[in-house]
């Protein structure tokens, strides 16, 4: 039946070669970009320049593709064309990995390797060595899955060097790694180093193995905002030495979960050195650690030392074990105290020796055995000896500054303002309006974007949705927007239709000292309000926009301090009312003072933006 949609579709095809000029931009009048230009010119009291940075974020879909994907979305059938949709619309999607039937019966040395699903790798191998170097390194989205890795092997060695280092979003899982293996060893070196959002899972790791040692060196160092989990690690193992060195060091908001670790193992020897050391807000959970083990030796050295806040819990630790020896040295000496909770510690154990040396003040012990536990030294204060070092590390130099520092000739540090999010585009409203956007519809969203249960992508989407659904703070007006039109609507609803939007021009000067050149005061330097928009990680370009009252906004030329030549043009916003900010806010750690006592300024980072009333 020939209906209205068919007529519109044929019209799009008919005009696919028709070109007009709108706002200085020449192109098909039915593309999302042309549509947005018309919308801007209708809603905003000034024409958008053809070089405006906001236009680069509008969907690159053609008129025909936009109409086609809109129809698929209307019929809840986008999932059937997801790879094409992601590619054409410039979205952030995970690859669909099909099982690999590759078999490797001999020693293998992978020097450069990218995204692969290994279903049965190294199983039943006798002796030999398999090594991976530069595996999935320096990539944007890394998705790897290993199943039945080195299972039932004997005397076989595995080595991973530079695994997914310097990548952006990493999703990796190992199932039955080294299960029932005898002898041999596994080594992970530089595993997920400098990764932005890692999500790592080890399931049934070294279970039922005999003398098969595992070493993790430089594991998830300098990573940001991720999660890693080990389940059934070393369970029922015999004489299995496991060593974690420099685990989660220098990481930011990293979560680790160990469940069933060393359970009912015999003669296990586990060592954690520099665990979550010098990290920011680490969240670590150990459940059923060493329960029912025999003659186990477990050691934690420099656990959470010099970290900033965070939350750690040990539940059912060395419970019902026999002859266990557990030592914690330098436990929880955080710069700003976090929370450490021990529940069921050593209960029902026989002949155990459990010692704590120098552990932090904010530690809770409940239901722990009254025998065989030695507390050498309890610290009533958090460590402050190197406090300034921790502050400068986790509150990056130049991230916050005072208004008086925005003066010509002033040399100040600039933080890393580089956008670390995957490159994405907005969706056209015609498609966006047909895709669910609520945490209650997460199952439907996971189906659309091919996100499995407990997958990284599913977690990413749910986290973003919950943040968008969070009630606004007192005095805040907020909205999450997934189209350029929605952003215009929100900004104009707060500021009126006479608006301008700005961002810092580029990333030159990041992580270096810069010199302030000429400074311009937006709205004449008057106290005003603005709308700030910050990216959220999501399949399509999503911004969290919120009103910011009582601010002053500045533009400033940024110069090289030696050449004094212009290298950037920055936008800075100064918050004049900080009375509702937390006393532990990084700005106060970096600048001193406290809520409501000082103004706080910061740069607008790459691809973030601030909207203000336009200067007349």
Coordinates of C-alpha atoms in Angstrom, one line a residue, residues 19-612:
X19 CA 21.6 21.3 -2.9
X20 CA 20.8 24.5 -1.1
X21 CA 22.6 26.9 1.1
X22 CA 21.5 27.3 4.7
X23 CA 23.4 29.4 7.2
X24 CA 26.4 29.4 4.9
X25 CA 26.4 25.6 4.7
X26 CA 25.7 24.0 1.3
X27 CA 24.1 20.5 1.2
X28 CA 21.0 18.4 1.0
X29 CA 18.2 20.2 2.8
X30 CA 16.9 17.0 4.3
X31 CA 20.0 15.8 6.1
X32 CA 20.1 16.0 9.9
X33 CA 22.7 18.8 9.7
X34 CA 20.5 21.0 7.4
X35 CA 17.6 20.3 9.6
X36 CA 19.5 21.4 12.7
X37 CA 20.7 24.6 11.0
X38 CA 17.0 25.5 10.2
X39 CA 16.1 24.7 13.8
X40 CA 18.9 26.9 15.2
X41 CA 18.0 29.8 12.9
X42 CA 14.4 29.6 14.1
X43 CA 15.0 29.2 17.8
X44 CA 18.2 31.3 18.4
X45 CA 18.4 35.1 17.7
X46 CA 21.6 34.8 15.7
X47 CA 22.7 32.8 12.7
X48 CA 25.1 29.8 13.3
X49 CA 28.4 30.2 11.5
X50 CA 29.3 27.4 9.0
X51 CA 32.4 26.6 11.0
X52 CA 30.7 26.3 14.4
X53 CA 32.0 23.4 16.5
X54 CA 28.5 22.3 17.4
X55 CA 27.7 21.4 13.8
X56 CA 30.5 18.8 13.8
X57 CA 28.6 16.9 16.5
X58 CA 25.3 16.7 14.5
X59 CA 24.5 13.3 13.0
X60 CA 26.4 12.6 9.7
X61 CA 23.6 10.5 8.4
X62 CA 22.4 11.1 4.8
X63 CA 18.8 12.0 4.2
X64 CA 18.1 8.5 2.9
X65 CA 19.8 6.7 5.8
X66 CA 18.2 9.0 8.3
X67 CA 14.7 8.1 7.0
X68 CA 15.6 4.4 6.7
X69 CA 16.9 4.1 10.3
X70 CA 14.0 6.2 11.6
X71 CA 11.6 3.7 10.1
X72 CA 13.5 0.8 11.7
X73 CA 13.4 2.5 15.1
X74 CA 9.7 3.1 14.8
X75 CA 9.2 -0.6 14.3
X76 CA 11.6 -1.5 17.1
X77 CA 14.0 -3.2 14.6
X78 CA 17.2 -1.2 14.8
X79 CA 19.0 -4.2 16.3
X80 CA 18.8 -6.0 13.0
X81 CA 20.9 -3.3 11.3
X82 CA 23.1 -2.3 14.3
X83 CA 26.6 -2.6 12.6
X84 CA 25.4 -0.4 9.7
X85 CA 23.6 2.0 12.0
X86 CA 26.6 2.4 14.3
X87 CA 29.0 3.0 11.3
X88 CA 26.8 5.4 9.4
X89 CA 25.6 7.4 12.5
X90 CA 29.1 7.4 14.1
X91 CA 28.1 5.7 17.3
X92 CA 30.0 4.0 20.0
X93 CA 29.1 0.3 19.8
X94 CA 30.9 -2.9 20.8
X95 CA 31.8 -5.4 18.0
X96 CA 29.8 -8.6 17.8
X97 CA 32.4 -11.3 18.3
X98 CA 31.5 -14.7 17.0
X99 CA 33.3 -17.8 18.4
X100 CA 36.7 -18.5 17.0
X101 CA 37.5 -22.1 16.2
X102 CA 41.2 -21.4 15.8
X103 CA 43.4 -24.2 17.2
X104 CA 47.0 -23.8 18.2
X105 CA 48.8 -27.0 18.9
X106 CA 52.3 -25.5 19.0
X107 CA 54.0 -22.6 20.7
X108 CA 52.5 -19.3 19.5
X109 CA 54.0 -15.9 19.7
X110 CA 51.5 -13.1 18.9
X111 CA 53.4 -9.9 18.4
X112 CA 50.5 -7.6 17.4
X113 CA 47.0 -8.8 17.9
X114 CA 43.5 -7.2 17.9
X115 CA 40.0 -8.1 19.0
X116 CA 39.5 -11.9 18.9
X117 CA 37.3 -14.4 20.7
X118 CA 39.3 -17.5 21.6
X119 CA 37.0 -20.3 22.5
X120 CA 39.5 -23.1 23.3
X121 CA 43.1 -21.7 23.6
X122 CA 46.0 -23.7 24.9
X123 CA 43.9 -26.5 26.5
X124 CA 45.5 -29.9 27.1
X125 CA 48.9 -28.4 26.1
X126 CA 52.1 -30.2 27.3
X127 CA 54.9 -27.8 28.2
X128 CA 55.7 -25.0 25.7
X129 CA 55.1 -21.3 25.9
X130 CA 52.4 -19.1 24.4
X131 CA 53.0 -15.3 24.5
X132 CA 51.0 -12.3 23.5
X133 CA 52.8 -9.0 23.0
X134 CA 51.1 -5.7 22.2
X135 CA 47.7 -7.4 22.3
X136 CA 44.8 -5.0 21.4
X137 CA 47.1 -2.1 22.3
X138 CA 46.4 1.6 21.8
X139 CA 42.8 1.1 20.4
X140 CA 39.5 2.8 21.1
X141 CA 37.1 0.0 22.0
X142 CA 38.7 -3.4 22.8
X143 CA 36.5 -6.5 23.3
X144 CA 38.3 -9.8 23.9
X145 CA 37.0 -13.1 25.2
X146 CA 39.0 -16.2 26.2
X147 CA 37.2 -19.4 27.1
X148 CA 38.9 -22.5 28.4
X149 CA 42.4 -20.9 28.3
X150 CA 45.2 -23.4 29.2
X151 CA 42.7 -25.7 30.8
X152 CA 44.1 -29.2 31.8
X153 CA 47.5 -28.1 30.5
X154 CA 50.8 -29.5 32.1
X155 CA 54.0 -27.5 32.4
X156 CA 52.6 -24.9 30.0
X157 CA 53.6 -21.2 30.3
X158 CA 51.5 -18.2 29.3
X159 CA 52.7 -14.7 29.0
X160 CA 50.8 -11.5 28.2
X161 CA 52.9 -8.3 27.7
X162 CA 51.3 -4.9 27.0
X163 CA 47.8 -6.2 27.0
X164 CA 45.3 -3.5 25.8
X165 CA 47.6 -0.8 27.1
X166 CA 46.7 2.9 26.3
X167 CA 43.3 1.9 25.1
X168 CA 40.0 3.7 25.8
X169 CA 37.2 1.4 26.6
X170 CA 38.2 -2.2 27.3
X171 CA 36.0 -5.2 27.9
X172 CA 37.9 -8.5 28.5
X173 CA 36.8 -11.8 30.0
X174 CA 38.7 -15.0 30.8
X175 CA 36.7 -18.0 31.7
X176 CA 38.2 -21.2 33.2
X177 CA 41.7 -19.7 32.9
X178 CA 44.4 -22.3 33.8
X179 CA 41.7 -24.6 35.3
X180 CA 43.0 -28.0 36.4
X181 CA 46.5 -27.0 35.1
X182 CA 49.6 -28.8 36.5
X183 CA 52.8 -26.9 36.8
X184 CA 53.7 -24.1 34.4
X185 CA 52.9 -20.5 35.0
X186 CA 51.0 -17.5 33.7
X187 CA 52.2 -13.9 33.6
X188 CA 50.4 -10.7 32.9
X189 CA 52.7 -7.7 32.6
X190 CA 51.4 -4.2 31.9
X191 CA 47.9 -5.4 31.8
X192 CA 45.4 -2.6 30.9
X193 CA 48.0 0.2 31.6
X194 CA 46.6 3.7 31.1
X195 CA 43.2 2.5 30.1
X196 CA 40.3 4.9 30.4
X197 CA 37.4 2.6 31.2
X198 CA 38.4 -1.0 31.9
X199 CA 36.0 -3.8 32.6
X200 CA 37.8 -7.0 33.3
X201 CA 36.4 -10.4 34.4
X202 CA 38.3 -13.6 35.4
X203 CA 35.9 -16.5 36.1
X204 CA 37.2 -19.8 37.5
X205 CA 40.8 -18.7 37.5
X206 CA 43.3 -21.5 38.3
X207 CA 40.6 -23.6 39.9
X208 CA 41.6 -27.2 40.7
X209 CA 45.1 -26.4 39.5
X210 CA 48.3 -28.0 40.9
X211 CA 51.4 -25.8 41.3
X212 CA 50.4 -23.5 38.5
X213 CA 51.6 -20.1 39.5
X214 CA 50.1 -16.8 38.4
X215 CA 51.8 -13.4 38.4
X216 CA 50.2 -10.0 37.7
X217 CA 52.6 -7.1 37.4
X218 CA 51.6 -3.5 36.7
X219 CA 47.9 -4.6 36.6
X220 CA 45.5 -1.7 35.7
X221 CA 47.9 1.0 36.6
X222 CA 46.9 4.6 35.9
X223 CA 43.4 3.6 34.8
X224 CA 40.2 5.5 35.2
X225 CA 36.7 4.6 36.3
X226 CA 36.5 0.9 35.7
X227 CA 35.7 -2.4 37.3
X228 CA 37.5 -5.7 37.5
X229 CA 36.4 -9.0 39.1
X230 CA 38.0 -12.3 40.0
X231 CA 35.6 -15.2 40.8
X232 CA 36.6 -18.6 42.1
X233 CA 40.2 -17.6 41.9
X234 CA 42.5 -20.5 42.9
X235 CA 39.6 -22.5 44.3
X236 CA 40.6 -26.1 45.2
X237 CA 44.1 -25.4 44.1
X238 CA 47.1 -27.2 45.4
X239 CA 50.4 -25.3 46.1
X240 CA 49.3 -22.5 43.9
X241 CA 51.4 -19.3 44.3
X242 CA 49.7 -16.1 43.1
X243 CA 51.4 -12.7 43.1
X244 CA 49.8 -9.3 42.4
X245 CA 52.4 -6.6 42.2
X246 CA 51.5 -2.9 41.7
X247 CA 47.7 -3.7 41.4
X248 CA 45.5 -0.8 40.6
X249 CA 48.3 1.7 41.4
X250 CA 47.7 5.3 40.6
X251 CA 44.1 4.5 39.4
X252 CA 41.1 6.7 39.6
X253 CA 37.7 5.4 40.9
X254 CA 38.6 1.8 40.2
X255 CA 36.6 -1.1 41.6
X256 CA 37.8 -4.6 42.3
X257 CA 35.8 -7.6 43.3
X258 CA 37.4 -10.9 44.5
X259 CA 34.9 -13.8 45.2
X260 CA 35.8 -17.3 46.2
X261 CA 39.5 -16.5 46.3
X262 CA 41.7 -19.4 47.3
X263 CA 38.7 -21.2 48.7
X264 CA 39.4 -24.7 50.0
X265 CA 42.9 -24.5 48.5
X266 CA 45.9 -26.4 49.9
X267 CA 49.2 -24.7 50.5
X268 CA 48.2 -21.6 48.7
X269 CA 50.5 -18.6 48.7
X270 CA 49.0 -15.3 47.7
X271 CA 50.9 -12.0 47.7
X272 CA 49.4 -8.5 47.1
X273 CA 52.0 -5.7 46.9
X274 CA 51.2 -2.1 46.4
X275 CA 47.5 -2.9 46.1
X276 CA 45.4 0.2 45.2
X277 CA 48.4 2.3 46.2
X278 CA 48.2 6.0 45.7
X279 CA 44.8 5.7 44.1
X280 CA 41.7 7.8 44.2
X281 CA 38.5 6.5 45.7
X282 CA 39.2 2.8 45.2
X283 CA 36.4 0.4 45.9
X284 CA 37.5 -3.2 46.7
X285 CA 35.4 -6.1 47.7
X286 CA 36.9 -9.5 49.0
X287 CA 34.3 -12.2 49.7
X288 CA 35.0 -15.7 50.8
X289 CA 38.7 -15.1 50.7
X290 CA 40.8 -18.2 51.7
X291 CA 37.8 -19.9 53.3
X292 CA 38.4 -23.5 54.2
X293 CA 42.0 -23.3 53.1
X294 CA 44.8 -25.5 54.4
X295 CA 48.2 -24.1 55.3
X296 CA 47.7 -21.0 53.3
X297 CA 50.0 -18.0 53.4
X298 CA 48.4 -14.7 52.4
X299 CA 50.1 -11.3 52.5
X300 CA 49.0 -7.8 51.8
X301 CA 51.7 -5.2 51.7
X302 CA 51.0 -1.4 51.2
X303 CA 47.3 -2.0 50.9
X304 CA 45.5 1.3 49.9
X305 CA 48.5 3.2 51.2
X306 CA 48.3 6.9 50.4
X307 CA 45.0 6.5 48.7
X308 CA 42.2 9.1 48.8
X309 CA 39.0 8.0 50.5
X310 CA 37.4 4.9 49.0
X311 CA 35.6 1.8 50.4
X312 CA 37.0 -1.7 51.0
X313 CA 35.4 -4.7 52.5
X314 CA 36.6 -8.2 53.5
X315 CA 33.8 -10.7 54.2
X316 CA 34.4 -14.2 55.5
X317 CA 38.2 -13.9 55.4
X318 CA 40.1 -17.2 56.2
X319 CA 37.0 -18.6 57.6
X320 CA 37.2 -22.2 58.8
X321 CA 40.8 -22.4 57.5
X322 CA 43.5 -24.6 58.9
X323 CA 47.0 -23.3 59.8
X324 CA 46.5 -20.1 57.8
X325 CA 49.0 -17.3 58.0
X326 CA 47.7 -13.9 57.0
X327 CA 49.6 -10.6 57.3
X328 CA 48.6 -7.1 56.5
X329 CA 51.4 -4.5 56.5
X330 CA 50.6 -0.8 56.2
X331 CA 46.9 -1.3 55.7
X332 CA 44.6 1.6 54.8
X333 CA 47.1 4.5 55.5
X334 CA 45.0 6.7 53.3
X335 CA 45.6 10.4 52.9
X336 CA 41.9 11.1 53.3
X337 CA 40.4 8.2 55.2
X338 CA 38.1 5.7 53.5
X339 CA 36.1 2.9 54.9
X340 CA 37.5 -0.6 55.6
X341 CA 35.2 -3.3 56.9
X342 CA 36.1 -6.8 58.0
X343 CA 33.3 -9.2 58.7
X344 CA 33.6 -12.8 59.8
X345 CA 37.4 -12.5 59.9
X346 CA 39.1 -15.8 60.8
X347 CA 36.0 -17.3 62.2
X348 CA 36.1 -21.0 62.9
X349 CA 39.7 -21.2 61.9
X350 CA 42.2 -23.5 63.6
X351 CA 45.9 -22.7 64.2
X352 CA 45.8 -19.5 62.2
X353 CA 48.1 -16.5 62.6
X354 CA 46.7 -13.2 61.5
X355 CA 48.6 -10.0 61.9
X356 CA 48.0 -6.3 61.2
X357 CA 50.8 -3.7 61.2
X358 CA 50.0 0.0 60.9
X359 CA 46.4 0.0 59.9
X360 CA 44.2 3.0 59.4
X361 CA 41.7 4.5 61.9
X362 CA 38.5 4.0 60.0
X363 CA 38.5 0.2 60.1
X364 CA 35.6 -1.9 61.4
X365 CA 36.0 -5.5 62.6
X366 CA 32.9 -7.5 63.2
X367 CA 32.5 -11.2 64.1
X368 CA 36.2 -11.9 64.0
X369 CA 38.0 -14.6 65.9
X370 CA 39.4 -13.6 69.3
X371 CA 42.3 -16.0 69.0
X372 CA 45.4 -15.8 66.8
X373 CA 44.9 -12.2 65.7
X374 CA 47.6 -9.7 66.4
X375 CA 47.3 -5.9 66.0
X376 CA 50.8 -4.4 66.1
X377 CA 50.0 -0.7 65.7
X378 CA 46.7 1.1 65.3
X379 CA 46.9 4.5 63.7
X380 CA 44.5 7.1 65.1
X381 CA 45.2 9.5 62.3
X382 CA 45.3 9.2 58.6
X383 CA 48.8 9.5 57.0
X384 CA 49.7 13.1 56.4
X385 CA 53.4 12.9 55.8
X386 CA 53.0 13.0 52.0
X387 CA 49.6 14.5 52.0
X388 CA 50.5 17.4 49.7
X389 CA 51.8 14.9 47.1
X390 CA 48.5 13.0 47.1
X391 CA 46.5 16.2 46.8
X392 CA 48.5 17.4 43.9
X393 CA 48.2 14.0 42.2
X394 CA 44.5 13.6 42.5
X395 CA 43.7 17.2 42.1
X396 CA 45.7 17.8 39.0
X397 CA 47.7 21.1 39.0
X398 CA 45.7 23.8 37.3
X399 CA 42.4 21.9 37.4
X400 CA 41.0 24.6 39.7
X401 CA 42.3 28.2 40.1
X402 CA 41.3 31.6 41.5
X403 CA 39.7 34.4 39.4
X404 CA 42.7 36.6 40.1
X405 CA 44.9 34.2 38.1
X406 CA 43.1 35.1 34.8
X407 CA 45.4 38.1 34.1
X408 CA 47.6 38.8 31.1
X409 CA 51.1 37.6 31.6
X410 CA 50.2 35.2 34.4
X411 CA 51.9 31.8 34.0
X412 CA 49.8 28.9 35.4
X413 CA 49.6 25.1 34.9
X414 CA 46.9 23.8 32.6
X415 CA 45.4 20.4 33.4
X416 CA 44.8 17.6 30.8
X417 CA 41.7 19.0 29.1
X418 CA 41.8 16.3 26.3
X419 CA 38.5 14.6 25.7
X420 CA 39.0 10.9 26.5
X421 CA 35.5 9.8 25.4
X422 CA 35.1 7.7 22.2
X423 CA 34.2 9.9 19.2
X424 CA 30.4 9.9 18.7
X425 CA 27.7 12.0 17.1
X426 CA 24.2 13.2 18.2
X427 CA 21.2 11.3 16.8
X428 CA 18.6 13.0 14.7
X429 CA 15.4 13.7 16.7
X430 CA 13.4 11.5 14.3
X431 CA 15.4 8.5 15.5
X432 CA 16.2 9.6 19.1
X433 CA 12.5 10.0 19.9
X434 CA 11.9 6.3 19.0
X435 CA 14.6 4.8 21.2
X436 CA 13.9 4.2 24.9
X437 CA 15.8 6.2 27.4
X438 CA 15.1 5.0 31.0
X439 CA 16.7 2.6 33.4
X440 CA 13.4 0.7 33.5
X441 CA 13.8 -0.1 29.8
X442 CA 17.4 -1.2 30.0
X443 CA 16.7 -4.7 28.7
X444 CA 15.2 -3.2 25.5
X445 CA 18.2 -0.9 25.2
X446 CA 20.6 -3.8 25.6
X447 CA 18.8 -5.7 22.9
X448 CA 19.0 -2.7 20.5
X449 CA 22.7 -2.2 21.1
X450 CA 23.6 -5.9 21.4
X451 CA 24.8 -5.6 25.0
X452 CA 24.8 -9.0 26.8
X453 CA 24.0 -9.6 30.5
X454 CA 26.7 -8.2 32.8
X455 CA 28.4 -6.7 29.8
X456 CA 30.5 -3.5 29.9
X457 CA 28.2 -1.7 27.5
X458 CA 25.1 -2.6 29.5
X459 CA 26.8 -1.2 32.6
X460 CA 27.8 1.9 30.8
X461 CA 24.3 2.6 29.6
X462 CA 22.7 1.9 33.0
X463 CA 25.2 4.2 34.8
X464 CA 24.5 7.0 32.4
X465 CA 20.7 6.6 32.7
X466 CA 20.8 6.6 36.5
X467 CA 22.9 9.8 36.5
X468 CA 20.4 11.4 34.1
X469 CA 17.5 10.2 36.3
X470 CA 19.1 11.5 39.5
X471 CA 17.1 14.3 41.1
X472 CA 18.6 17.7 40.6
X473 CA 20.7 19.3 43.4
X474 CA 19.1 22.2 45.3
X475 CA 18.8 25.1 42.9
X476 CA 19.9 23.0 39.9
X477 CA 18.0 22.6 36.6
X478 CA 19.3 19.6 34.6
X479 CA 18.6 17.6 31.5
X480 CA 20.4 14.9 29.5
X481 CA 20.3 15.6 25.7
X482 CA 21.0 13.2 22.9
X483 CA 20.3 15.6 20.0
X484 CA 21.6 19.1 19.1
X485 CA 18.0 20.3 19.0
X486 CA 17.4 19.1 22.5
X487 CA 20.5 21.0 23.7
X488 CA 19.2 24.2 22.1
X489 CA 15.8 23.7 23.7
X490 CA 17.3 23.3 27.2
X491 CA 19.7 26.2 26.9
X492 CA 17.1 28.6 25.6
X493 CA 14.6 27.5 28.3
X494 CA 17.1 28.6 31.0
X495 CA 18.7 31.6 29.3
X496 CA 16.3 32.8 26.7
X497 CA 16.7 32.8 22.9
X498 CA 19.6 35.3 22.7
X499 CA 22.4 32.8 23.5
X500 CA 25.9 31.8 22.6
X501 CA 27.8 28.6 23.2
X502 CA 31.5 28.3 23.7
X503 CA 34.2 25.8 24.2
X504 CA 38.0 25.8 24.5
X505 CA 39.4 25.8 20.9
X506 CA 41.8 22.9 21.2
X507 CA 44.0 20.9 23.6
X508 CA 47.3 22.8 23.1
X509 CA 48.9 23.6 26.5
X510 CA 47.4 20.6 28.2
X511 CA 49.5 19.2 31.1
X512 CA 52.0 22.1 30.7
X513 CA 52.5 25.6 32.0
X514 CA 50.8 28.3 29.9
X515 CA 50.8 32.0 29.8
X516 CA 47.6 34.0 29.9
X517 CA 47.2 36.4 27.0
X518 CA 44.4 38.9 26.4
X519 CA 41.3 38.2 28.6
X520 CA 37.7 38.9 27.6
X521 CA 34.8 39.1 30.1
X522 CA 31.6 37.6 28.8
X523 CA 28.5 39.8 29.6
X524 CA 30.9 42.5 30.6
X525 CA 32.2 40.5 33.5
X526 CA 28.8 40.7 35.3
X527 CA 27.6 38.0 37.6
X528 CA 25.4 35.8 35.4
X529 CA 24.2 32.3 35.0
X530 CA 25.2 29.7 32.4
X531 CA 24.3 26.3 31.1
X532 CA 27.2 23.9 31.2
X533 CA 27.1 20.6 29.2
X534 CA 29.4 17.7 29.9
X535 CA 29.7 14.5 28.0
X536 CA 28.4 11.2 29.3
X537 CA 29.6 7.8 28.0
X538 CA 26.8 6.3 25.9
X539 CA 26.4 4.7 22.5
X540 CA 25.4 8.0 20.9
X541 CA 26.6 11.5 21.9
X542 CA 24.9 12.3 25.2
X543 CA 25.4 15.5 27.2
X544 CA 24.5 16.1 30.9
X545 CA 23.4 19.8 30.8
X546 CA 22.7 21.8 33.9
X547 CA 22.1 25.4 34.9
X548 CA 24.9 27.1 36.8
X549 CA 23.9 30.2 38.7
X550 CA 26.1 33.0 40.0
X551 CA 29.1 32.7 37.7
X552 CA 31.4 34.8 35.6
X553 CA 32.6 33.5 32.3
X554 CA 35.9 34.4 30.6
X555 CA 37.6 33.9 27.3
X556 CA 41.4 34.0 27.2
X557 CA 44.2 33.7 24.6
X558 CA 46.6 31.0 25.8
X559 CA 50.2 31.5 25.0
X560 CA 53.3 29.4 25.1
X561 CA 55.3 30.7 28.1
X562 CA 58.6 30.7 26.2
X563 CA 57.5 31.8 22.7
X564 CA 54.6 33.9 24.0
X565 CA 52.8 33.0 20.8
X566 CA 49.1 32.1 20.8
X567 CA 48.6 28.3 21.0
X568 CA 44.9 28.1 22.1
X569 CA 41.8 30.1 23.0
X570 CA 40.4 29.0 26.3
X571 CA 37.0 29.4 27.9
X572 CA 36.9 29.5 31.7
X573 CA 34.0 29.6 34.2
X574 CA 34.3 30.9 37.7
X575 CA 31.8 29.7 40.3
X576 CA 31.2 32.5 42.8
X577 CA 28.9 30.7 45.2
X578 CA 30.5 27.5 46.5
X579 CA 28.5 27.3 49.7
X580 CA 26.8 24.1 48.8
X581 CA 30.0 22.3 47.7
X582 CA 31.4 19.4 49.8
X583 CA 34.2 20.4 52.2
X584 CA 36.2 17.5 50.6
X585 CA 35.8 18.9 47.1
X586 CA 39.0 18.8 45.1
X587 CA 38.9 22.5 44.6
X588 CA 39.3 23.1 48.3
X589 CA 42.1 20.5 48.6
X590 CA 44.0 22.2 45.8
X591 CA 43.3 25.9 46.7
X592 CA 42.7 25.7 50.5
X593 CA 39.7 27.3 52.2
X594 CA 36.3 25.7 52.2
X595 CA 32.7 25.9 51.0
X596 CA 31.3 29.4 50.5
X597 CA 34.6 31.1 51.3
X598 CA 36.2 31.4 47.9
X599 CA 35.3 31.4 44.2
X600 CA 36.5 28.5 42.1
X601 CA 37.4 28.7 38.4
X602 CA 38.1 26.0 35.8
X603 CA 38.6 25.6 32.1
X604 CA 35.9 24.2 29.8
X605 CA 37.5 20.9 28.6
X606 CA 37.6 19.7 25.0
X607 CA 34.1 19.0 23.6
X608 CA 32.4 20.2 26.8
X609 CA 30.7 23.6 26.4
X610 CA 29.1 26.4 28.3
X611 CA 26.1 28.5 27.1
X612 CA 25.6 32.1 28.1

